[in-house]
Short mmCIF file of C-alpha atoms in Angstrom, two decimals:
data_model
loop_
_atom_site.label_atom_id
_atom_site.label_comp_id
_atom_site.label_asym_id
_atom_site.label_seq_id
_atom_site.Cartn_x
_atom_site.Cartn_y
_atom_site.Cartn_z
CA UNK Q 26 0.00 0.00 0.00
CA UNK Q 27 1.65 3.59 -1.40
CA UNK Q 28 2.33 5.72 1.37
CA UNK Q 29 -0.16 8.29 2.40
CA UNK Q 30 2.07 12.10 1.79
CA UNK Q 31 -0.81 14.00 3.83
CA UNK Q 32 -1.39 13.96 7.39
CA UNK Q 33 -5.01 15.70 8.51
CA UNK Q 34 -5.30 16.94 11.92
CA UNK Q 35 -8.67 18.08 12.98
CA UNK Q 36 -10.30 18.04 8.72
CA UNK Q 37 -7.12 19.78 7.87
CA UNK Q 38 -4.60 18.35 5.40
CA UNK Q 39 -1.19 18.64 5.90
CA UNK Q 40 2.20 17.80 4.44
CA UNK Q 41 3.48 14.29 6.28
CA UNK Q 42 7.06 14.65 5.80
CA UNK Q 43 7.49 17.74 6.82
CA UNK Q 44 5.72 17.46 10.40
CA UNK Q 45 7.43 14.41 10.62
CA UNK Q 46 10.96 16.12 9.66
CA UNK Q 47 10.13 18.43 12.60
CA UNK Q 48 9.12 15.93 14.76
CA UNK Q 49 12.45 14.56 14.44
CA UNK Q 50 14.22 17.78 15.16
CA UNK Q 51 12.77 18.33 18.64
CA UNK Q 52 12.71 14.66 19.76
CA UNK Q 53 16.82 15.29 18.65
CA UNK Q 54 17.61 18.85 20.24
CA UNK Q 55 18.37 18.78 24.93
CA UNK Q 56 15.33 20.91 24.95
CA UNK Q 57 12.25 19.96 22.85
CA UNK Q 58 13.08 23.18 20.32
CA UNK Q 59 13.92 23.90 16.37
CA UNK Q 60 17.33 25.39 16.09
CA UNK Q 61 17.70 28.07 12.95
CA UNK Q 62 19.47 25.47 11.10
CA UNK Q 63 16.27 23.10 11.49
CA UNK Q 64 13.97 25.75 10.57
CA UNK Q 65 15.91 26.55 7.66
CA UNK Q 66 15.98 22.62 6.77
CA UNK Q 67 12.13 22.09 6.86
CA UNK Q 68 12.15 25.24 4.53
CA UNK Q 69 14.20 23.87 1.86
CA UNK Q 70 12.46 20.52 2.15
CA UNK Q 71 9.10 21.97 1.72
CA UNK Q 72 10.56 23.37 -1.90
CA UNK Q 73 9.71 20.57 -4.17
CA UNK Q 74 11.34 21.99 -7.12
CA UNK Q 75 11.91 25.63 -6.36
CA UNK Q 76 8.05 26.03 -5.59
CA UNK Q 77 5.55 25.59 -2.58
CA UNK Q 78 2.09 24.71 -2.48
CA UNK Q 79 -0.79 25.69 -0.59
CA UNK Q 80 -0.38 22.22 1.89
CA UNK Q 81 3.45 23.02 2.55
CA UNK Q 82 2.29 26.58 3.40
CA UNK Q 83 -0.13 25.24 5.70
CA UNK Q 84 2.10 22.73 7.13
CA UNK Q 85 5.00 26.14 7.78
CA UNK Q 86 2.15 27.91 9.25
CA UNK Q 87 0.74 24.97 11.40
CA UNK Q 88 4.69 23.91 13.13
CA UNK Q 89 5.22 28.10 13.55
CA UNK Q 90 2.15 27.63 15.61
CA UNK Q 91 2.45 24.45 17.43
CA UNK Q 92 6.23 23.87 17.80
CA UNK Q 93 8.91 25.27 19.97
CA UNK Q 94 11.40 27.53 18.30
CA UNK Q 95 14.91 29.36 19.54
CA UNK Q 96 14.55 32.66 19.74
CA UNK Q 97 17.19 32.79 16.63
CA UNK Q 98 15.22 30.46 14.51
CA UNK Q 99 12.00 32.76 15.21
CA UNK Q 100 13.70 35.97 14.44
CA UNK Q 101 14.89 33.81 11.00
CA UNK Q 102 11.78 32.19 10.10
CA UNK Q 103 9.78 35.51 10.57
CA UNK Q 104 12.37 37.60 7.80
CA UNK Q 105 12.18 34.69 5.57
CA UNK Q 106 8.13 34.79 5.27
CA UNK Q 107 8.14 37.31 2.06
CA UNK Q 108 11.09 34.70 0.32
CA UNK Q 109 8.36 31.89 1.50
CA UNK Q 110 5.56 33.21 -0.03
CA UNK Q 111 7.52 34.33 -3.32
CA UNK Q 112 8.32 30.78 -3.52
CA UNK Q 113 4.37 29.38 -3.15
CA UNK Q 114 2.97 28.38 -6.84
CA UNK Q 115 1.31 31.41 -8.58
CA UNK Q 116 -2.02 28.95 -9.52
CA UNK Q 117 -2.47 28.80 -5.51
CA UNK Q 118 -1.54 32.12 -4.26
CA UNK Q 119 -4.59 33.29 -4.08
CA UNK Q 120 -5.30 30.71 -1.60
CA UNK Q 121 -2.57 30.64 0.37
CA UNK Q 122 -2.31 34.14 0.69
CA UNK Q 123 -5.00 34.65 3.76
CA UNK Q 124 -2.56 31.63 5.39
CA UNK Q 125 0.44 33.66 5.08
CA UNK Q 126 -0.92 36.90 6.99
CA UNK Q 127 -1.49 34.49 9.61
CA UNK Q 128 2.34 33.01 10.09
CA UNK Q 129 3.83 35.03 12.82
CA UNK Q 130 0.02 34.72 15.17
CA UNK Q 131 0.81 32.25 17.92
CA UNK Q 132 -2.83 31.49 18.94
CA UNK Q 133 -3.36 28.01 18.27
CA UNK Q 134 -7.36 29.13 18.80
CA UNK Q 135 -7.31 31.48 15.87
CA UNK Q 136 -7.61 34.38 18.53
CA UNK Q 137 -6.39 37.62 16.89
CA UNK Q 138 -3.59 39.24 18.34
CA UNK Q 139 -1.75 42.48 17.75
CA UNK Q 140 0.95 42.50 15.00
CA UNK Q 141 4.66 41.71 16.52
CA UNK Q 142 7.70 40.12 15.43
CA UNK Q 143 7.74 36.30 15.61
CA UNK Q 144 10.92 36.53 17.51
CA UNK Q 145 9.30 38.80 20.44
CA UNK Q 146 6.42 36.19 20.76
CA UNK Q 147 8.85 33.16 21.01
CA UNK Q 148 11.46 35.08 23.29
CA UNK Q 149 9.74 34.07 26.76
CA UNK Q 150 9.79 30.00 25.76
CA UNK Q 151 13.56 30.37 25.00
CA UNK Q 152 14.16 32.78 28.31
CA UNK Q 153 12.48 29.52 30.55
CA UNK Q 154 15.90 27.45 29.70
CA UNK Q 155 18.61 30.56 30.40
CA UNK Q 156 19.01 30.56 34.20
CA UNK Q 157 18.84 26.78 34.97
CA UNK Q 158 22.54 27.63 33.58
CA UNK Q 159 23.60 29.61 36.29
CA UNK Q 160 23.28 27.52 39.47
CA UNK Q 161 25.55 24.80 37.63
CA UNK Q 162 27.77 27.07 36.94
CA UNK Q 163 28.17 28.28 40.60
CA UNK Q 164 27.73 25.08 42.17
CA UNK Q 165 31.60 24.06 41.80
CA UNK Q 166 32.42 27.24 43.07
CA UNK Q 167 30.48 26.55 45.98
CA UNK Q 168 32.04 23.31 46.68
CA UNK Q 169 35.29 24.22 46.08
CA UNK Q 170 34.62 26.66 49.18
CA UNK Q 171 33.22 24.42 51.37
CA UNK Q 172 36.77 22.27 50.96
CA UNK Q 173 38.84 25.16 51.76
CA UNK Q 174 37.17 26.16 54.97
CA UNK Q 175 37.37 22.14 55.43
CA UNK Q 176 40.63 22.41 55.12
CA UNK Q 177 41.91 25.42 57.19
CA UNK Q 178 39.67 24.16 59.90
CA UNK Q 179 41.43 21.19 60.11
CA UNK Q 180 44.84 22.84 59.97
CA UNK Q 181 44.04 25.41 62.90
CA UNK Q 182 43.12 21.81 64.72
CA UNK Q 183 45.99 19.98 64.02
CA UNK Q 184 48.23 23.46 64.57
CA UNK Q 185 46.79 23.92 67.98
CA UNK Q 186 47.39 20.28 69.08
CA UNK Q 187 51.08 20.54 67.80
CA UNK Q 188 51.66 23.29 70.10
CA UNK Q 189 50.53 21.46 73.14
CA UNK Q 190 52.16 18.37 72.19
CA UNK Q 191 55.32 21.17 72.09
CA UNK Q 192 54.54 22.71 75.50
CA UNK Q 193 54.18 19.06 77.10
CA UNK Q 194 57.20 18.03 76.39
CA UNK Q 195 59.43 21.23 77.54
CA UNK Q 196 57.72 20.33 80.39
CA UNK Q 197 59.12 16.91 80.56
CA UNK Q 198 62.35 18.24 79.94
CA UNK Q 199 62.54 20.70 82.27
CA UNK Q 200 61.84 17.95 85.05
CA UNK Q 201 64.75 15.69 84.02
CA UNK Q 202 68.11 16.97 85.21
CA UNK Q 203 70.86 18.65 83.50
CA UNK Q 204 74.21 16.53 82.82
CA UNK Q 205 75.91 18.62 84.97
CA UNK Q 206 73.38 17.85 87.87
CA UNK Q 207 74.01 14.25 87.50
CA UNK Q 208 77.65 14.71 87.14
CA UNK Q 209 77.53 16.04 90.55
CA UNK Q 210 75.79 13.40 92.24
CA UNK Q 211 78.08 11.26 91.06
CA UNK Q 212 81.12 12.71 92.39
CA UNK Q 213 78.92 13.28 95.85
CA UNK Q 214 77.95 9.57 96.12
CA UNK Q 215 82.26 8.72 95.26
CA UNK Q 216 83.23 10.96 97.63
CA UNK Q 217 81.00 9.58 100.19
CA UNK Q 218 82.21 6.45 99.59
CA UNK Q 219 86.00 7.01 99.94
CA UNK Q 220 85.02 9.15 103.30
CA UNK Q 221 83.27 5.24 104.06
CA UNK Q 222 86.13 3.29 103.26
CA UNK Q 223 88.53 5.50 105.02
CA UNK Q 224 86.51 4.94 108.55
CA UNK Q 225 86.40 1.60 107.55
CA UNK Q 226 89.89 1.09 107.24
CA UNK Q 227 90.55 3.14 110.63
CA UNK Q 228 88.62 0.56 112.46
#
């Protein structure tokens, strides 16, 4: 069975490959959202042959409105509109052009909205990604702080018990006596003991 090239959603026909082309783009990007470089893929693929019709229109319009975009691919996609619609086939112009006017609304209800640039309406999705950047960044810095007090904490400790360890054993030295001290004794205890022998020898 031949391969069905339109996809409707809700009575609508669209183009299959190109939803499914950006399908695959978000399922392959860290955060769910079409780079400029995807954007500008799915535009090229929805030229068969230099032209696009009415469907791939629809299809542009419908992922502009229903997909997640940088804030770069946005600001792209919304200044190449006037090259997309020079490309569209003159026999369906006509019909595409009310589609076209539509591109940079948001409202996936068809509300109307006040004219702005594509990029300003996409600008807040991108801005919900920038500051989970900046606690990793700090984190390591943080850590890396936490060590160093670790560590000069643990030096003051180990400082402070060096210098008792010090002070205990002056102490211990200052009981023992000096050499000369002991010298002394000596020659007191010999001279005792010749002042002995010599009574000893008397009697």
């Amino acid at each position: 069975m031949a391969k069905n090239y339109y996809k409707t959603i809700q009575g609508v026909r669209y183009d299959r490959a190109l939803l499914e082309v950006a399908e695959d783009r978000i399922h392959g990007q860290g955060d769910g959202r079409i780079s400029k470089k995807d954007a500008e893929e799915i535009v090229e693929l929805s030229k068969d042959g230099g032209r696009i019709t009415e469907t791939e229109l629809r299809t542009l319009k419908y992922i502009s409105e229903n997909y997640h975009f940088t804030s770069k691919a946005a600001a792209w996609f919304a200044g190449k509109l006037p090259d997309i619609v020079q490309a569209v086939d003159p026999d369906q112009f006509d019909q595409a052009q009310p589609l076209t006017q539509q591109l940079p609304e948001l409202d996936q209800a068809s509300s109307p909205l006040p004219e702005q640039d594509l990029s300003t309406v996409k600008t807040p999705q991108s801005e919900e990604f920038t500051p989970v950047e900046e606690p990793i960044v700090r984190i390591p810095h943080l850590i890396w702080g936490v060590l160093l007090f670790v560590a000069i904490l643990v030096g003051v400790v180990l400082y402070q018990g060096a210098i008792k360890e010090i002070e205990t054993l002056e102490l211990k030295l200052s009981a023992v006596p000096s050499i000369q001290e002991l010298e002394q004794q000596v020659s007191d205890l010999q001279s005792e003991r010749s002042a002995l022998q010599t009574i000893v020898s008397e009697l």
